[in-house]
Amino acid sequence: MSFDVHRIRQDFPILSQPQHGKPLVFLDSGASAQKPRAVIDAMTRCMETAYANVHRGAYRLSEVATDAYEASRGAVARFINAPDAREVVFTRNSTEAINLVAHSWGRGVMRPDQAVLISELEHHANIVPWQMLRDDRGNPLRVCRVTDSGELDMEDLAAKLADGKVGLVALAHMSNVLGTVTPVERVVALAHAHGAKVLLDGSQAVVHRRVDVAAIGCDFYCFTGHKLYGPTGIGVLWGKLEHLDRMPPFLGGGDMIESVSFEKSTWAKPPARFEAGTPAIIEAVGLHAAIDYVNAIGMPAIEAHERALVDHAMRKLSDVPGLTLLGRAQDRGGVFAFALDNAHPHDLSTLLDRAGICIRAGRHCAEPLHTRFGLEQGTARASFGLYTTPEEVDYLAGALVKAREFFA
Amino acid sequence: MSGNDFFGDLRDLYQEVILDHGRKPRNFRRLEDADSTSRGDNPMCGDRMELFLKMTPDGHIADAAFQGRGCAVSMASASLMTETVKGKTPQEAQALGTAFRDLAMTGQCPTCAASLEDAMERLSPLSGVHEFPSRVKCATLAWHTLNAALAGAKEASSE
Ligand SMILES: Cc1ncc(COP(=O)(O)O)c(C=O)c1O
């Protein structure tokens, strides 16, 4: 199928809703993406025709719902090329997936003297759980530097792994601020050579690149459904079965046990062990529809569209007077954080909103990264989805020039 | 299309006074001999300010100054606040703060006492912020910080 962005836009009902009387130019997909009709319909259909609790009822409707829920797990496994669907754990979002690893691997399997290595470009979701682990169990937290161009400092990474005391490397596959795509295969090779496991936060990457966890060779990978054109309330943790098998549960409750008595309960096998309570059934169905939608367009086509868009945006934004782009990584996706010399990000965002443009302003849950680049006041961020057009980028660039005049 | 039309009714929020005070905030300095100082934080957007107050022997605000960073609305609000509270007693300044928060949230000030009229007149360019719920905190941060300073607290948050 050829990639026709204008046809694709028609799949997203919200894109035809004007804002302040202007066409909606939605450039905040990095925070959360809009939903195609296919996702909306799949969730409605589930509730109208195939809904009951899963894994519990010996009646047909419950079996149908269980099949749909498990089919979503299978679709996720194929989407990231996981060898086994049992390695796919449904969570609420990336944040919960990372907390799950910090709890069940960090407290359950790692020794307290093993360090966790993160980087300066992490989202708070991949910082705070490790600080909590450190404060709770003592596991030292190491932070890999980021270069001025916004890339992982691989020398620093090697240096911080060298003593063999790092138990886990936890890194973003793609930065939600700089757009930088991290060289994950090299990171994994380096980490494994020094005895460390690797967790990749794929919240952004999975939207923009084809992800193959088997080829990457990492130990854990997570992402969140709502950025991948799916619903909120569903995320994914993938982990190698041999790791998941060794890990104690995260939350306790129904559906995650083999047997319960008041003396002792025994844990179910993964993934059920990590899915306590009634899961996000409807959302899992929605995520399945989102993956089918993305697959039907084709990840290579989406990537090609985005590469062209990124090149275009680099040129257009560089032409805006007074604009500083944060990060100039070689390998990057459609996320652009920037500062205008005479407009604070919040003023800018309020202004652009009146022109129909949604961008994000602030520090994008990456405060240490902004501190690293001396931009404590935050940045404005435009992030693209598969429905973003070059015309929208042009409109943004024009609006930025006008905004600068407005504040002059 | 001029910037004015392009951005709709935004001149209501960004009136010339606001832009001017945002660009060149008045009383933007430290008071080394301050009687009380307080820090204000807006954790959501990263706005941050430090407020300094100098009192007269009979308990009036002799001088008010601030330093910090933030958007045009928060800088302008802090700037206008330092101008309007000079010469006031703590009680008067607090009453003004309450009236201002009403103004910022509703665009009106039903509780305004006649004695505050002059000061409120000077603050009125900020009334447009009530149309922008996500920006009201930008306008009120300075006043939260003032309350903290008057109460002897070291920190205030707009949350
Ligand atoms: C890189 C990265 N990691 C983690 C998250 C957290 O995602 P969620 O809020 O869905 O848990 C986000 C999104 O906000 C992100 O961009």
PDB file of C-alpha atoms in Angstrom, chain A residues 4-100:
ATOM      1  CA  ASP A   4      -1.040   8.682   1.420  1.00  0.00           C
ATOM      2  CA  VAL A   5      -1.026  10.950   4.444  1.00  0.00           C
ATOM      3  CA  HIS A   6      -4.168  12.779   3.402  1.00  0.00           C
ATOM      4  CA  ARG A   7      -6.088   9.546   3.164  1.00  0.00           C
ATOM      5  CA  ILE A   8      -4.642   8.413   6.498  1.00  0.00           C
ATOM      6  CA  ARG A   9      -5.818  11.628   8.153  1.00  0.00           C
ATOM      7  CA  GLN A  10      -9.375  10.674   7.317  1.00  0.00           C
ATOM      8  CA  ASP A  11      -9.009   7.664   9.606  1.00  0.00           C
ATOM      9  CA  PHE A  12      -8.669  10.002  12.604  1.00  0.00           C
ATOM     10  CA  PRO A  13     -12.017  11.634  13.430  1.00  0.00           C
ATOM     11  CA  ILE A  14     -10.525  14.264  15.735  1.00  0.00           C
ATOM     12  CA  LEU A  15      -8.347  15.730  13.000  1.00  0.00           C
ATOM     13  CA  SER A  16     -11.395  17.277  11.371  1.00  0.00           C
ATOM     14  CA  GLN A  17     -12.449  19.072  14.580  1.00  0.00           C
ATOM     15  CA  PRO A  18     -11.476  22.758  14.343  1.00  0.00           C
ATOM     16  CA  GLN A  19      -9.794  24.458  17.296  1.00  0.00           C
ATOM     17  CA  HIS A  20     -10.585  28.133  17.933  1.00  0.00           C
ATOM     18  CA  GLY A  21     -12.117  28.171  14.461  1.00  0.00           C
ATOM     19  CA  LYS A  22      -8.891  26.959  12.806  1.00  0.00           C
ATOM     20  CA  PRO A  23      -8.001  23.528  11.452  1.00  0.00           C
ATOM     21  CA  LEU A  24      -6.428  21.370  14.175  1.00  0.00           C
ATOM     22  CA  VAL A  25      -2.667  21.040  13.766  1.00  0.00           C
ATOM     23  CA  PHE A  26      -1.865  18.409  16.360  1.00  0.00           C
ATOM     24  CA  LEU A  27       1.862  18.383  17.112  1.00  0.00           C
ATOM     25  CA  ASP A  28       1.811  16.726  20.521  1.00  0.00           C
ATOM     26  CA  SER A  29       1.674  13.090  19.516  1.00  0.00           C
ATOM     27  CA  GLY A  30       4.798  12.421  21.564  1.00  0.00           C
ATOM     28  CA  ALA A  31       2.719  13.055  24.685  1.00  0.00           C
ATOM     29  CA  SER A  32      -0.194  11.004  23.419  1.00  0.00           C
ATOM     30  CA  ALA A  33      -1.328  10.192  19.909  1.00  0.00           C
ATOM     31  CA  GLN A  34      -4.777  10.545  18.382  1.00  0.00           C
ATOM     32  CA  LYS A  35      -6.907   7.474  17.730  1.00  0.00           C
ATOM     33  CA  PRO A  36      -7.971   6.057  14.381  1.00  0.00           C
ATOM     34  CA  ARG A  37     -11.559   5.002  13.753  1.00  0.00           C
ATOM     35  CA  ALA A  38     -10.423   1.352  13.734  1.00  0.00           C
ATOM     36  CA  VAL A  39      -9.367   1.562  17.394  1.00  0.00           C
ATOM     37  CA  ILE A  40     -12.480   3.404  18.482  1.00  0.00           C
ATOM     38  CA  ASP A  41     -14.694   0.894  16.663  1.00  0.00           C
ATOM     39  CA  ALA A  42     -12.871  -2.171  17.960  1.00  0.00           C
ATOM     40  CA  MET A  43     -13.331  -1.028  21.546  1.00  0.00           C
ATOM     41  CA  THR A  44     -16.994  -0.208  21.020  1.00  0.00           C
ATOM     42  CA  ARG A  45     -17.561  -3.551  19.297  1.00  0.00           C
ATOM     43  CA  CYS A  46     -15.899  -5.368  22.183  1.00  0.00           C
ATOM     44  CA  MET A  47     -18.230  -3.722  24.674  1.00  0.00           C
ATOM     45  CA  GLU A  48     -21.293  -4.204  22.496  1.00  0.00           C
ATOM     46  CA  THR A  49     -20.761  -7.816  21.491  1.00  0.00           C
ATOM     47  CA  ALA A  50     -17.906  -9.612  23.193  1.00  0.00           C
ATOM     48  CA  TYR A  51     -17.454  -8.336  26.714  1.00  0.00           C
ATOM     49  CA  ALA A  52     -17.128 -10.261  29.982  1.00  0.00           C
ATOM     50  CA  ASN A  53     -14.353 -10.728  32.512  1.00  0.00           C
ATOM     51  CA  VAL A  54     -11.442 -12.839  31.306  1.00  0.00           C
ATOM     52  CA  HIS A  55      -9.973 -16.090  32.613  1.00  0.00           C
ATOM     53  CA  ARG A  56     -12.859 -16.572  35.013  1.00  0.00           C
ATOM     54  CA  GLY A  57     -16.079 -17.731  33.457  1.00  0.00           C
ATOM     55  CA  ALA A  58     -16.851 -21.102  31.951  1.00  0.00           C
ATOM     56  CA  TYR A  59     -19.349 -19.546  29.623  1.00  0.00           C
ATOM     57  CA  ARG A  60     -18.994 -18.583  26.012  1.00  0.00           C
ATOM     58  CA  LEU A  61     -18.909 -14.804  26.385  1.00  0.00           C
ATOM     59  CA  SER A  62     -16.082 -14.977  28.890  1.00  0.00           C
ATOM     60  CA  GLU A  63     -14.202 -17.325  26.569  1.00  0.00           C
ATOM     61  CA  VAL A  64     -14.667 -14.922  23.675  1.00  0.00           C
ATOM     62  CA  ALA A  65     -13.359 -12.037  25.791  1.00  0.00           C
ATOM     63  CA  THR A  66     -10.432 -14.140  27.003  1.00  0.00           C
ATOM     64  CA  ASP A  67      -9.578 -15.080  23.427  1.00  0.00           C
ATOM     65  CA  ALA A  68      -9.646 -11.422  22.402  1.00  0.00           C
ATOM     66  CA  TYR A  69      -7.428 -10.446  25.318  1.00  0.00           C
ATOM     67  CA  GLU A  70      -4.927 -13.204  24.562  1.00  0.00           C
ATOM     68  CA  ALA A  71      -5.039 -12.462  20.844  1.00  0.00           C
ATOM     69  CA  SER A  72      -3.861  -8.958  21.698  1.00  0.00           C
ATOM     70  CA  ARG A  73      -0.921 -10.441  23.586  1.00  0.00           C
ATOM     71  CA  GLY A  74      -0.053 -12.460  20.495  1.00  0.00           C
ATOM     72  CA  ALA A  75      -0.275  -9.382  18.290  1.00  0.00           C
ATOM     73  CA  VAL A  76       2.074  -7.496  20.623  1.00  0.00           C
ATOM     74  CA  ALA A  77       4.540 -10.390  20.575  1.00  0.00           C
ATOM     75  CA  ARG A  78       4.596 -10.439  16.774  1.00  0.00           C
ATOM     76  CA  PHE A  79       4.788  -6.646  16.616  1.00  0.00           C
ATOM     77  CA  ILE A  80       8.078  -6.554  18.537  1.00  0.00           C
ATOM     78  CA  ASN A  81       9.196  -9.986  17.322  1.00  0.00           C
ATOM     79  CA  ALA A  82       9.114 -11.563  20.773  1.00  0.00           C
ATOM     80  CA  PRO A  83       9.811 -15.295  20.498  1.00  0.00           C
ATOM     81  CA  ASP A  84       7.012 -16.241  22.904  1.00  0.00           C
ATOM     82  CA  ALA A  85       3.702 -14.511  23.746  1.00  0.00           C
ATOM     83  CA  ARG A  86       4.110 -15.566  27.391  1.00  0.00           C
ATOM     84  CA  GLU A  87       6.880 -12.974  27.560  1.00  0.00           C
ATOM     85  CA  VAL A  88       4.371 -10.159  27.051  1.00  0.00           C
ATOM     86  CA  VAL A  89       2.972  -8.686  30.262  1.00  0.00           C
ATOM     87  CA  PHE A  90       0.173  -6.139  30.062  1.00  0.00           C
ATOM     88  CA  THR A  91       0.577  -3.128  32.350  1.00  0.00           C
ATOM     89  CA  ARG A  92      -1.213   0.199  32.580  1.00  0.00           C
ATOM     90  CA  ASN A  93       1.519   2.098  30.769  1.00  0.00           C
ATOM     91  CA  SER A  94       5.311   2.367  30.446  1.00  0.00           C
ATOM     92  CA  THR A  95       5.581   3.877  33.880  1.00  0.00           C
ATOM     93  CA  GLU A  96       4.021   0.817  35.462  1.00  0.00           C
ATOM     94  CA  ALA A  97       6.165  -1.507  33.340  1.00  0.00           C
ATOM     95  CA  ILE A  98       9.367   0.158  34.550  1.00  0.00           C
ATOM     96  CA  ASN A  99       8.152   0.114  38.143  1.00  0.00           C
ATOM     97  CA  LEU A 100       7.400  -3.565  37.720  1.00  0.00           C
TER      98      LEU A 100
END
